[in-house]
Short mmCIF file of N, CA and C and ligand atoms in Angstrom, two decimals:
data_model
loop_
_atom_site.label_atom_id
_atom_site.label_comp_id
_atom_site.label_asym_id
_atom_site.label_seq_id
_atom_site.Cartn_x
_atom_site.Cartn_y
_atom_site.Cartn_z
N UNK A 19 41.19 146.79 21.47
CA UNK A 19 39.99 147.19 20.73
C UNK A 19 38.77 147.11 21.67
N UNK A 20 37.94 148.16 21.66
CA UNK A 20 36.73 148.07 22.50
C UNK A 20 35.62 147.36 21.73
N UNK A 21 34.52 147.08 22.43
CA UNK A 21 33.51 146.23 21.81
C UNK A 21 32.76 146.95 20.68
N UNK A 22 32.66 148.29 20.76
CA UNK A 22 32.02 149.04 19.66
C UNK A 22 32.84 148.91 18.37
N UNK A 23 34.15 149.03 18.53
CA UNK A 23 35.07 148.90 17.39
C UNK A 23 34.98 147.48 16.80
N UNK A 24 34.92 146.49 17.69
CA UNK A 24 34.79 145.10 17.26
C UNK A 24 33.50 144.90 16.48
N UNK A 25 32.39 145.40 17.03
CA UNK A 25 31.09 145.29 16.36
C UNK A 25 31.14 145.91 14.97
N UNK A 26 31.78 147.08 14.89
CA UNK A 26 31.85 147.79 13.61
C UNK A 26 32.63 146.97 12.59
N UNK A 27 33.75 146.40 13.03
CA UNK A 27 34.57 145.62 12.10
C UNK A 27 33.86 144.34 11.65
N UNK A 28 33.21 143.67 12.61
CA UNK A 28 32.48 142.46 12.26
C UNK A 28 31.34 142.78 11.28
N UNK A 29 30.66 143.90 11.53
CA UNK A 29 29.57 144.31 10.63
C UNK A 29 30.11 144.57 9.23
N UNK A 30 31.30 145.18 9.15
CA UNK A 30 31.91 145.46 7.85
C UNK A 30 32.28 144.16 7.13
N UNK A 31 32.82 143.18 7.88
CA UNK A 31 33.17 141.90 7.27
C UNK A 31 31.90 141.18 6.79
N UNK A 32 30.87 141.22 7.63
CA UNK A 32 29.61 140.57 7.23
C UNK A 32 29.09 141.20 5.94
N UNK A 33 29.12 142.54 5.88
CA UNK A 33 28.62 143.25 4.70
C UNK A 33 29.44 142.89 3.46
N UNK A 34 30.74 142.64 3.64
CA UNK A 34 31.58 142.24 2.51
C UNK A 34 31.11 140.91 1.94
N UNK A 35 30.80 139.96 2.84
CA UNK A 35 30.34 138.65 2.36
C UNK A 35 28.90 138.69 1.88
N UNK A 36 28.08 139.55 2.48
CA UNK A 36 26.68 139.68 2.07
C UNK A 36 26.62 140.60 0.85
N UNK A 37 27.08 140.07 -0.30
CA UNK A 37 27.26 140.90 -1.49
C UNK A 37 25.96 141.52 -1.98
N UNK A 38 24.83 140.79 -1.87
CA UNK A 38 23.58 141.36 -2.37
C UNK A 38 22.81 142.12 -1.28
N UNK A 39 23.40 142.19 -0.10
CA UNK A 39 22.85 143.06 0.95
C UNK A 39 21.48 142.67 1.47
N UNK A 40 21.13 141.37 1.38
CA UNK A 40 19.80 140.97 1.86
C UNK A 40 19.81 140.49 3.31
N UNK A 41 20.93 140.66 3.99
CA UNK A 41 20.96 140.39 5.43
C UNK A 41 21.40 138.99 5.82
N UNK A 42 21.61 138.11 4.83
CA UNK A 42 22.21 136.81 5.13
C UNK A 42 23.29 136.52 4.09
N UNK A 43 24.21 135.65 4.47
CA UNK A 43 25.23 135.19 3.53
C UNK A 43 24.78 133.83 3.01
N UNK A 44 24.68 133.71 1.69
CA UNK A 44 24.33 132.41 1.12
C UNK A 44 25.06 132.21 -0.21
N UNK A 45 24.79 131.11 -0.86
CA UNK A 45 25.48 130.74 -2.10
C UNK A 45 25.38 131.85 -3.14
N UNK A 46 24.22 132.50 -3.19
CA UNK A 46 23.99 133.55 -4.17
C UNK A 46 25.00 134.70 -4.03
N UNK A 47 25.38 135.00 -2.79
CA UNK A 47 26.35 136.07 -2.59
C UNK A 47 27.69 135.75 -3.25
N UNK A 48 28.06 134.47 -3.21
CA UNK A 48 29.34 134.07 -3.79
C UNK A 48 29.28 134.07 -5.31
N UNK A 49 28.14 133.65 -5.88
CA UNK A 49 28.05 133.70 -7.34
C UNK A 49 27.89 135.15 -7.81
N UNK A 50 27.25 135.99 -6.99
CA UNK A 50 27.17 137.42 -7.30
C UNK A 50 28.57 138.02 -7.37
N UNK A 51 29.40 137.66 -6.41
CA UNK A 51 30.79 138.15 -6.38
C UNK A 51 31.54 137.70 -7.63
N UNK A 52 31.36 136.42 -7.99
CA UNK A 52 32.04 135.90 -9.18
C UNK A 52 31.59 136.65 -10.43
N UNK A 53 30.29 136.86 -10.57
CA UNK A 53 29.77 137.58 -11.74
C UNK A 53 30.31 139.00 -11.81
N UNK A 54 30.41 139.67 -10.63
CA UNK A 54 30.89 141.06 -10.59
C UNK A 54 32.34 141.15 -11.06
N UNK A 55 33.16 140.19 -10.62
CA UNK A 55 34.57 140.20 -11.02
C UNK A 55 34.68 139.93 -12.52
N UNK A 56 33.91 138.96 -13.02
CA UNK A 56 33.95 138.64 -14.46
C UNK A 56 33.51 139.84 -15.29
N UNK A 57 32.46 140.53 -14.84
CA UNK A 57 31.97 141.70 -15.58
C UNK A 57 33.02 142.80 -15.62
N UNK A 58 33.68 143.01 -14.49
CA UNK A 58 34.69 144.07 -14.40
C UNK A 58 35.81 143.87 -15.43
N UNK A 59 36.17 142.60 -15.66
CA UNK A 59 37.28 142.33 -16.57
C UNK A 59 36.81 141.83 -17.94
N UNK A 60 35.49 141.90 -18.18
CA UNK A 60 34.96 141.53 -19.49
C UNK A 60 35.19 140.06 -19.83
N UNK A 61 35.19 139.20 -18.80
CA UNK A 61 35.39 137.76 -19.01
C UNK A 61 34.03 137.07 -19.00
N UNK A 62 33.79 136.18 -19.95
CA UNK A 62 32.48 135.55 -20.01
C UNK A 62 32.42 134.39 -19.02
N UNK A 63 31.25 134.21 -18.39
CA UNK A 63 31.08 133.12 -17.42
C UNK A 63 31.36 131.74 -18.01
N UNK A 64 31.13 131.58 -19.31
CA UNK A 64 31.31 130.26 -19.93
C UNK A 64 32.77 129.95 -20.27
N UNK A 65 33.64 130.95 -20.19
CA UNK A 65 35.05 130.70 -20.49
C UNK A 65 35.67 129.83 -19.40
N UNK A 66 36.87 129.30 -19.68
CA UNK A 66 37.56 128.47 -18.68
C UNK A 66 37.78 129.24 -17.38
N UNK A 67 38.24 130.49 -17.53
CA UNK A 67 38.48 131.31 -16.34
C UNK A 67 37.18 131.60 -15.58
N UNK A 68 36.10 131.78 -16.35
CA UNK A 68 34.79 132.01 -15.73
C UNK A 68 34.32 130.80 -14.95
N UNK A 69 34.44 129.61 -15.57
CA UNK A 69 34.03 128.37 -14.91
C UNK A 69 34.86 128.12 -13.65
N UNK A 70 36.16 128.40 -13.76
CA UNK A 70 37.06 128.21 -12.63
C UNK A 70 36.66 129.14 -11.47
N UNK A 71 36.26 130.37 -11.82
CA UNK A 71 35.87 131.32 -10.79
C UNK A 71 34.58 130.88 -10.09
N UNK A 72 33.62 130.38 -10.88
CA UNK A 72 32.36 129.93 -10.26
C UNK A 72 32.59 128.71 -9.37
N UNK A 73 33.48 127.80 -9.78
CA UNK A 73 33.70 126.65 -8.91
C UNK A 73 34.49 127.05 -7.66
N UNK A 74 35.40 128.04 -7.79
CA UNK A 74 36.08 128.58 -6.61
C UNK A 74 35.10 129.24 -5.66
N UNK A 75 34.13 129.97 -6.22
CA UNK A 75 33.11 130.64 -5.40
C UNK A 75 32.26 129.61 -4.67
N UNK A 76 31.93 128.52 -5.36
CA UNK A 76 31.14 127.45 -4.73
C UNK A 76 31.92 126.79 -3.58
N UNK A 77 33.21 126.54 -3.82
CA UNK A 77 34.05 125.94 -2.77
C UNK A 77 34.16 126.88 -1.56
N UNK A 78 34.28 128.16 -1.84
CA UNK A 78 34.36 129.17 -0.78
C UNK A 78 33.06 129.15 0.04
N UNK A 79 31.93 129.12 -0.67
CA UNK A 79 30.64 129.07 0.02
C UNK A 79 30.53 127.80 0.88
N UNK A 80 30.90 126.65 0.30
CA UNK A 80 30.83 125.39 1.06
C UNK A 80 31.68 125.46 2.32
N UNK A 81 32.87 126.06 2.19
CA UNK A 81 33.74 126.21 3.35
C UNK A 81 33.13 127.10 4.40
N UNK A 82 32.57 128.22 3.95
CA UNK A 82 31.91 129.15 4.86
C UNK A 82 30.71 128.48 5.54
N UNK A 83 29.91 127.76 4.77
CA UNK A 83 28.73 127.09 5.34
C UNK A 83 29.16 126.03 6.36
N UNK A 84 30.24 125.30 6.02
CA UNK A 84 30.73 124.26 6.93
C UNK A 84 31.16 124.83 8.27
N UNK A 85 31.69 126.03 8.25
CA UNK A 85 32.14 126.67 9.50
C UNK A 85 30.97 127.31 10.25
N UNK A 86 30.09 127.97 9.51
CA UNK A 86 29.19 128.92 10.17
C UNK A 86 27.70 128.59 10.10
N UNK A 87 27.28 127.75 9.12
CA UNK A 87 25.84 127.52 9.01
C UNK A 87 25.41 126.43 10.01
N UNK A 88 25.28 126.85 11.25
CA UNK A 88 25.06 125.91 12.35
C UNK A 88 23.72 125.18 12.20
N UNK A 89 22.66 125.90 11.81
CA UNK A 89 21.34 125.26 11.72
C UNK A 89 21.09 124.61 10.36
N UNK A 90 22.06 124.70 9.46
CA UNK A 90 21.98 123.98 8.20
C UNK A 90 20.90 124.43 7.24
N UNK A 91 20.48 125.70 7.33
CA UNK A 91 19.44 126.18 6.41
C UNK A 91 20.01 126.79 5.14
N UNK A 92 21.30 126.55 4.88
CA UNK A 92 21.97 127.07 3.68
C UNK A 92 22.07 128.59 3.65
N UNK A 93 21.97 129.18 4.82
CA UNK A 93 22.20 130.62 4.95
C UNK A 93 23.01 130.86 6.21
N UNK A 94 23.91 131.83 6.14
CA UNK A 94 24.65 132.21 7.34
C UNK A 94 24.07 133.55 7.81
N UNK A 95 23.39 133.48 8.95
CA UNK A 95 22.81 134.69 9.52
C UNK A 95 23.91 135.51 10.19
N UNK A 96 23.56 136.72 10.56
CA UNK A 96 24.54 137.57 11.24
C UNK A 96 25.00 136.92 12.55
N UNK A 97 24.05 136.32 13.28
CA UNK A 97 24.40 135.64 14.54
C UNK A 97 25.33 134.46 14.28
N UNK A 98 25.00 133.68 13.26
CA UNK A 98 25.86 132.54 12.93
C UNK A 98 27.26 133.01 12.52
N UNK A 99 27.30 134.12 11.79
CA UNK A 99 28.58 134.67 11.37
C UNK A 99 29.42 135.06 12.58
N UNK A 100 28.77 135.73 13.52
CA UNK A 100 29.49 136.22 14.70
C UNK A 100 29.97 135.05 15.56
N UNK A 101 29.09 134.08 15.81
CA UNK A 101 29.47 132.99 16.71
C UNK A 101 30.34 131.96 16.01
N UNK A 102 30.08 131.71 14.72
CA UNK A 102 30.83 130.69 14.00
C UNK A 102 32.04 131.24 13.29
N UNK A 103 31.80 132.01 12.25
CA UNK A 103 32.90 132.47 11.41
C UNK A 103 33.83 133.41 12.15
N UNK A 104 33.28 134.37 12.88
CA UNK A 104 34.13 135.38 13.49
C UNK A 104 35.10 134.76 14.50
N UNK A 105 34.65 133.73 15.20
CA UNK A 105 35.53 133.05 16.14
C UNK A 105 36.69 132.40 15.39
N UNK A 106 36.34 131.73 14.29
CA UNK A 106 37.35 131.08 13.48
C UNK A 106 38.32 132.11 12.89
N UNK A 107 37.75 133.25 12.46
CA UNK A 107 38.56 134.31 11.88
C UNK A 107 39.56 134.82 12.89
N UNK A 108 39.11 134.90 14.13
CA UNK A 108 39.96 135.45 15.18
C UNK A 108 41.04 134.44 15.56
N UNK A 109 40.63 133.19 15.73
CA UNK A 109 41.56 132.19 16.24
C UNK A 109 42.55 131.72 15.19
N UNK A 110 42.11 131.67 13.94
CA UNK A 110 42.98 131.10 12.92
C UNK A 110 42.67 131.67 11.53
N UNK A 111 42.99 132.96 11.34
CA UNK A 111 42.65 133.60 10.06
C UNK A 111 43.32 132.92 8.87
N UNK A 112 44.54 132.37 9.06
CA UNK A 112 45.24 131.73 7.94
C UNK A 112 44.46 130.50 7.46
N UNK A 113 43.96 129.74 8.43
CA UNK A 113 43.19 128.54 8.10
C UNK A 113 41.89 128.95 7.40
N UNK A 114 41.27 130.03 7.88
CA UNK A 114 40.06 130.51 7.24
C UNK A 114 40.35 130.92 5.80
N UNK A 115 41.47 131.60 5.62
CA UNK A 115 41.83 132.08 4.28
C UNK A 115 41.99 130.91 3.31
N UNK A 116 42.36 129.73 3.84
CA UNK A 116 42.53 128.55 2.98
C UNK A 116 41.24 128.19 2.23
N UNK A 117 40.10 128.39 2.87
CA UNK A 117 38.84 128.05 2.19
C UNK A 117 38.59 128.99 1.01
N UNK A 118 39.26 130.15 1.05
CA UNK A 118 39.10 131.12 -0.04
C UNK A 118 40.12 130.91 -1.15
N UNK A 119 41.09 130.01 -0.93
CA UNK A 119 42.22 129.91 -1.86
C UNK A 119 41.80 129.62 -3.32
N UNK A 120 40.92 128.63 -3.57
CA UNK A 120 40.55 128.38 -4.98
C UNK A 120 39.85 129.58 -5.62
N UNK A 121 39.04 130.29 -4.82
CA UNK A 121 38.37 131.49 -5.33
C UNK A 121 39.40 132.57 -5.65
N UNK A 122 40.31 132.83 -4.71
CA UNK A 122 41.31 133.88 -4.92
C UNK A 122 42.21 133.52 -6.11
N UNK A 123 42.57 132.25 -6.20
CA UNK A 123 43.39 131.79 -7.33
C UNK A 123 42.69 132.10 -8.66
N UNK A 124 41.38 131.83 -8.70
CA UNK A 124 40.61 132.06 -9.93
C UNK A 124 40.44 133.56 -10.20
N UNK A 125 40.26 134.34 -9.14
CA UNK A 125 40.16 135.80 -9.31
C UNK A 125 41.46 136.34 -9.92
N UNK A 126 42.58 135.83 -9.42
CA UNK A 126 43.88 136.27 -9.93
C UNK A 126 44.00 135.95 -11.42
N UNK A 127 43.54 134.76 -11.80
CA UNK A 127 43.61 134.37 -13.21
C UNK A 127 42.81 135.33 -14.09
N UNK A 128 41.67 135.78 -13.57
CA UNK A 128 40.83 136.72 -14.32
C UNK A 128 41.47 138.11 -14.36
N UNK A 129 42.02 138.53 -13.20
CA UNK A 129 42.54 139.90 -13.07
C UNK A 129 43.89 140.08 -13.75
N UNK A 130 44.61 138.98 -13.94
CA UNK A 130 45.92 139.03 -14.58
C UNK A 130 45.71 138.97 -16.09
N UNK A 131 45.23 140.09 -16.65
CA UNK A 131 44.77 140.10 -18.03
C UNK A 131 45.88 139.74 -19.01
N UNK A 132 47.09 140.30 -18.79
CA UNK A 132 48.17 140.09 -19.76
C UNK A 132 49.12 138.96 -19.36
N UNK A 133 48.74 138.23 -18.30
CA UNK A 133 49.50 137.03 -17.95
C UNK A 133 50.87 137.26 -17.34
N UNK A 134 51.14 138.49 -16.87
CA UNK A 134 52.47 138.71 -16.26
C UNK A 134 52.37 139.14 -14.80
N UNK A 135 51.29 138.74 -14.15
CA UNK A 135 51.13 139.07 -12.73
C UNK A 135 50.05 140.10 -12.51
N UNK A 136 49.56 140.14 -11.29
CA UNK A 136 48.47 141.05 -10.96
C UNK A 136 49.06 142.39 -10.50
N UNK A 137 48.58 143.47 -11.10
CA UNK A 137 49.05 144.79 -10.71
C UNK A 137 48.19 145.31 -9.55
N UNK A 138 48.72 146.29 -8.78
CA UNK A 138 47.90 146.92 -7.74
C UNK A 138 46.60 147.49 -8.32
N UNK A 139 46.68 148.04 -9.54
CA UNK A 139 45.47 148.61 -10.16
C UNK A 139 44.41 147.54 -10.38
N UNK A 140 44.84 146.34 -10.78
CA UNK A 140 43.89 145.25 -11.00
C UNK A 140 43.24 144.83 -9.68
N UNK A 141 44.03 144.84 -8.61
CA UNK A 141 43.47 144.49 -7.30
C UNK A 141 42.41 145.52 -6.89
N UNK A 142 42.70 146.79 -7.15
CA UNK A 142 41.73 147.84 -6.84
C UNK A 142 40.43 147.62 -7.63
N UNK A 143 40.57 147.22 -8.89
CA UNK A 143 39.37 146.96 -9.70
C UNK A 143 38.56 145.80 -9.12
N UNK A 144 39.25 144.74 -8.68
CA UNK A 144 38.56 143.61 -8.07
C UNK A 144 37.80 144.06 -6.82
N UNK A 145 38.49 144.79 -5.96
CA UNK A 145 37.87 145.20 -4.70
C UNK A 145 36.68 146.13 -4.96
N UNK A 146 36.82 146.97 -5.98
CA UNK A 146 35.71 147.87 -6.32
C UNK A 146 34.52 147.07 -6.86
N UNK A 147 34.82 146.06 -7.68
CA UNK A 147 33.75 145.21 -8.21
C UNK A 147 33.01 144.51 -7.07
N UNK A 148 33.75 144.21 -5.99
CA UNK A 148 33.14 143.56 -4.84
C UNK A 148 32.57 144.57 -3.84
N UNK A 149 32.42 145.82 -4.30
CA UNK A 149 31.78 146.87 -3.51
C UNK A 149 32.54 147.19 -2.22
N UNK A 150 33.86 147.00 -2.27
CA UNK A 150 34.67 147.41 -1.12
C UNK A 150 35.16 148.82 -1.42
N UNK A 151 34.99 149.71 -0.45
CA UNK A 151 35.19 151.15 -0.67
C UNK A 151 36.53 151.49 -1.28
N UNK A 152 36.59 152.56 -2.11
CA UNK A 152 37.82 152.95 -2.81
C UNK A 152 38.97 153.25 -1.85
N UNK A 153 38.69 153.85 -0.70
CA UNK A 153 39.77 154.15 0.24
C UNK A 153 40.43 152.87 0.71
N UNK A 154 39.58 151.92 1.11
CA UNK A 154 40.09 150.63 1.58
C UNK A 154 40.83 149.93 0.44
N UNK A 155 40.25 150.01 -0.76
CA UNK A 155 40.83 149.33 -1.91
C UNK A 155 42.25 149.83 -2.20
N UNK A 156 42.43 151.15 -2.20
CA UNK A 156 43.76 151.73 -2.45
C UNK A 156 44.74 151.31 -1.38
N UNK A 157 44.28 151.38 -0.15
CA UNK A 157 45.13 151.04 0.99
C UNK A 157 45.58 149.59 0.91
N UNK A 158 44.61 148.72 0.66
CA UNK A 158 44.90 147.29 0.60
C UNK A 158 45.90 147.00 -0.52
N UNK A 159 45.69 147.62 -1.67
CA UNK A 159 46.58 147.37 -2.81
C UNK A 159 48.00 147.82 -2.49
N UNK A 160 48.13 148.95 -1.79
CA UNK A 160 49.47 149.44 -1.42
C UNK A 160 50.14 148.48 -0.46
N UNK A 161 49.37 147.98 0.51
CA UNK A 161 49.92 147.05 1.49
C UNK A 161 50.29 145.73 0.84
N UNK A 162 49.44 145.31 -0.12
CA UNK A 162 49.62 144.02 -0.77
C UNK A 162 50.97 143.88 -1.46
N UNK A 163 51.39 144.95 -2.13
CA UNK A 163 52.62 144.86 -2.90
C UNK A 163 53.80 145.05 -1.95
N UNK A 164 53.95 144.08 -1.06
CA UNK A 164 54.92 144.19 0.03
C UNK A 164 56.34 144.43 -0.45
N UNK A 165 56.74 143.75 -1.52
CA UNK A 165 58.13 143.91 -1.97
C UNK A 165 58.28 144.98 -3.05
N UNK A 166 57.17 145.69 -3.37
CA UNK A 166 57.25 146.86 -4.24
C UNK A 166 57.68 146.59 -5.67
N UNK A 167 57.48 145.39 -6.16
CA UNK A 167 57.90 145.11 -7.53
C UNK A 167 56.80 145.39 -8.56
N UNK A 168 55.67 145.96 -8.10
CA UNK A 168 54.60 146.33 -9.04
C UNK A 168 53.71 145.16 -9.43
N UNK A 169 54.02 143.97 -8.95
CA UNK A 169 53.18 142.80 -9.19
C UNK A 169 52.84 142.18 -7.84
N UNK A 170 51.62 141.64 -7.77
CA UNK A 170 51.16 141.10 -6.50
C UNK A 170 51.00 139.60 -6.62
N UNK A 171 51.64 138.87 -5.72
CA UNK A 171 51.63 137.41 -5.80
C UNK A 171 50.40 136.85 -5.09
N UNK A 172 50.09 135.58 -5.40
CA UNK A 172 48.99 134.90 -4.74
C UNK A 172 49.22 134.82 -3.24
N UNK A 173 50.48 134.60 -2.84
CA UNK A 173 50.80 134.52 -1.41
C UNK A 173 50.51 135.85 -0.72
N UNK A 174 50.87 136.96 -1.38
CA UNK A 174 50.60 138.28 -0.80
C UNK A 174 49.10 138.52 -0.65
N UNK A 175 48.34 138.06 -1.65
CA UNK A 175 46.89 138.25 -1.60
C UNK A 175 46.27 137.40 -0.48
N UNK A 176 46.74 136.16 -0.35
CA UNK A 176 46.21 135.29 0.69
C UNK A 176 46.52 135.84 2.09
N UNK A 177 47.74 136.34 2.25
CA UNK A 177 48.14 136.93 3.54
C UNK A 177 47.28 138.15 3.87
N UNK A 178 47.07 139.00 2.84
CA UNK A 178 46.27 140.21 3.06
C UNK A 178 44.83 139.85 3.39
N UNK A 179 44.31 138.81 2.71
CA UNK A 179 42.94 138.39 2.98
C UNK A 179 42.80 137.87 4.41
N UNK A 180 43.77 137.07 4.83
CA UNK A 180 43.75 136.56 6.21
C UNK A 180 43.81 137.73 7.20
N UNK A 181 44.63 138.72 6.88
CA UNK A 181 44.74 139.90 7.75
C UNK A 181 43.44 140.67 7.82
N UNK A 182 42.78 140.80 6.66
CA UNK A 182 41.49 141.50 6.63
C UNK A 182 40.46 140.74 7.46
N UNK A 183 40.47 139.41 7.36
CA UNK A 183 39.48 138.59 8.06
C UNK A 183 39.76 138.49 9.55
N UNK A 184 41.00 138.58 9.93
CA UNK A 184 41.36 138.36 11.33
C UNK A 184 41.01 139.54 12.20
N UNK A 185 39.83 139.47 12.80
CA UNK A 185 39.36 140.58 13.64
C UNK A 185 39.55 140.19 15.11
N UNK A 186 40.33 140.98 15.80
CA UNK A 186 40.55 140.71 17.22
C UNK A 186 39.29 140.97 18.03
N UNK A 187 39.01 140.08 18.95
CA UNK A 187 37.86 140.28 19.82
C UNK A 187 38.21 141.32 20.89
N UNK A 188 37.17 141.95 21.45
CA UNK A 188 37.43 142.87 22.56
C UNK A 188 38.06 142.12 23.72
N UNK A 189 38.79 142.85 24.56
CA UNK A 189 39.46 142.20 25.70
C UNK A 189 38.46 141.45 26.55
N UNK A 190 38.71 140.15 26.72
CA UNK A 190 37.75 139.33 27.47
C UNK A 190 38.20 139.22 28.93
CA1 CA B 19 23.09 137.90 0.87
CA1 CA B 20 21.99 129.14 8.98
#
């Protein structure tokens, strides 16, 4: 991968986390994401699933801040993301994905409306709610259902998330 490609991918990952598009990643972005997913599936924030999602979002933010908020101002700037998070994403995407596990678990609970597993269509709805482009959303959902049984497991989602986050650096 050349450095322009790397820059583009990192910018896309940053934009994914910067849900409100104000140029920094902070706690509000994570609660915005939680609200968007709840709205998509018509789940109220005060419900058990809603509360679980907000606490997962908070844990995700705390994990992200612990890795990347170097100056401790409760915001992750683009520079902090590149030097802190992106390095971690590159070196150990699985470990990074672990900080997202409670959030992803809660998202699955919301998206699994009928309680028999998450369908690729539900994953597409989640990704769309999180403002991830429809092309990417369809692609990701197809890749996610690795064993083709029409249901997507938490393990498949965690693996896909780690893959999405793991951006290779340009040849050093
Ligand atoms: Ca933001
Ligand atoms: Ca900061």
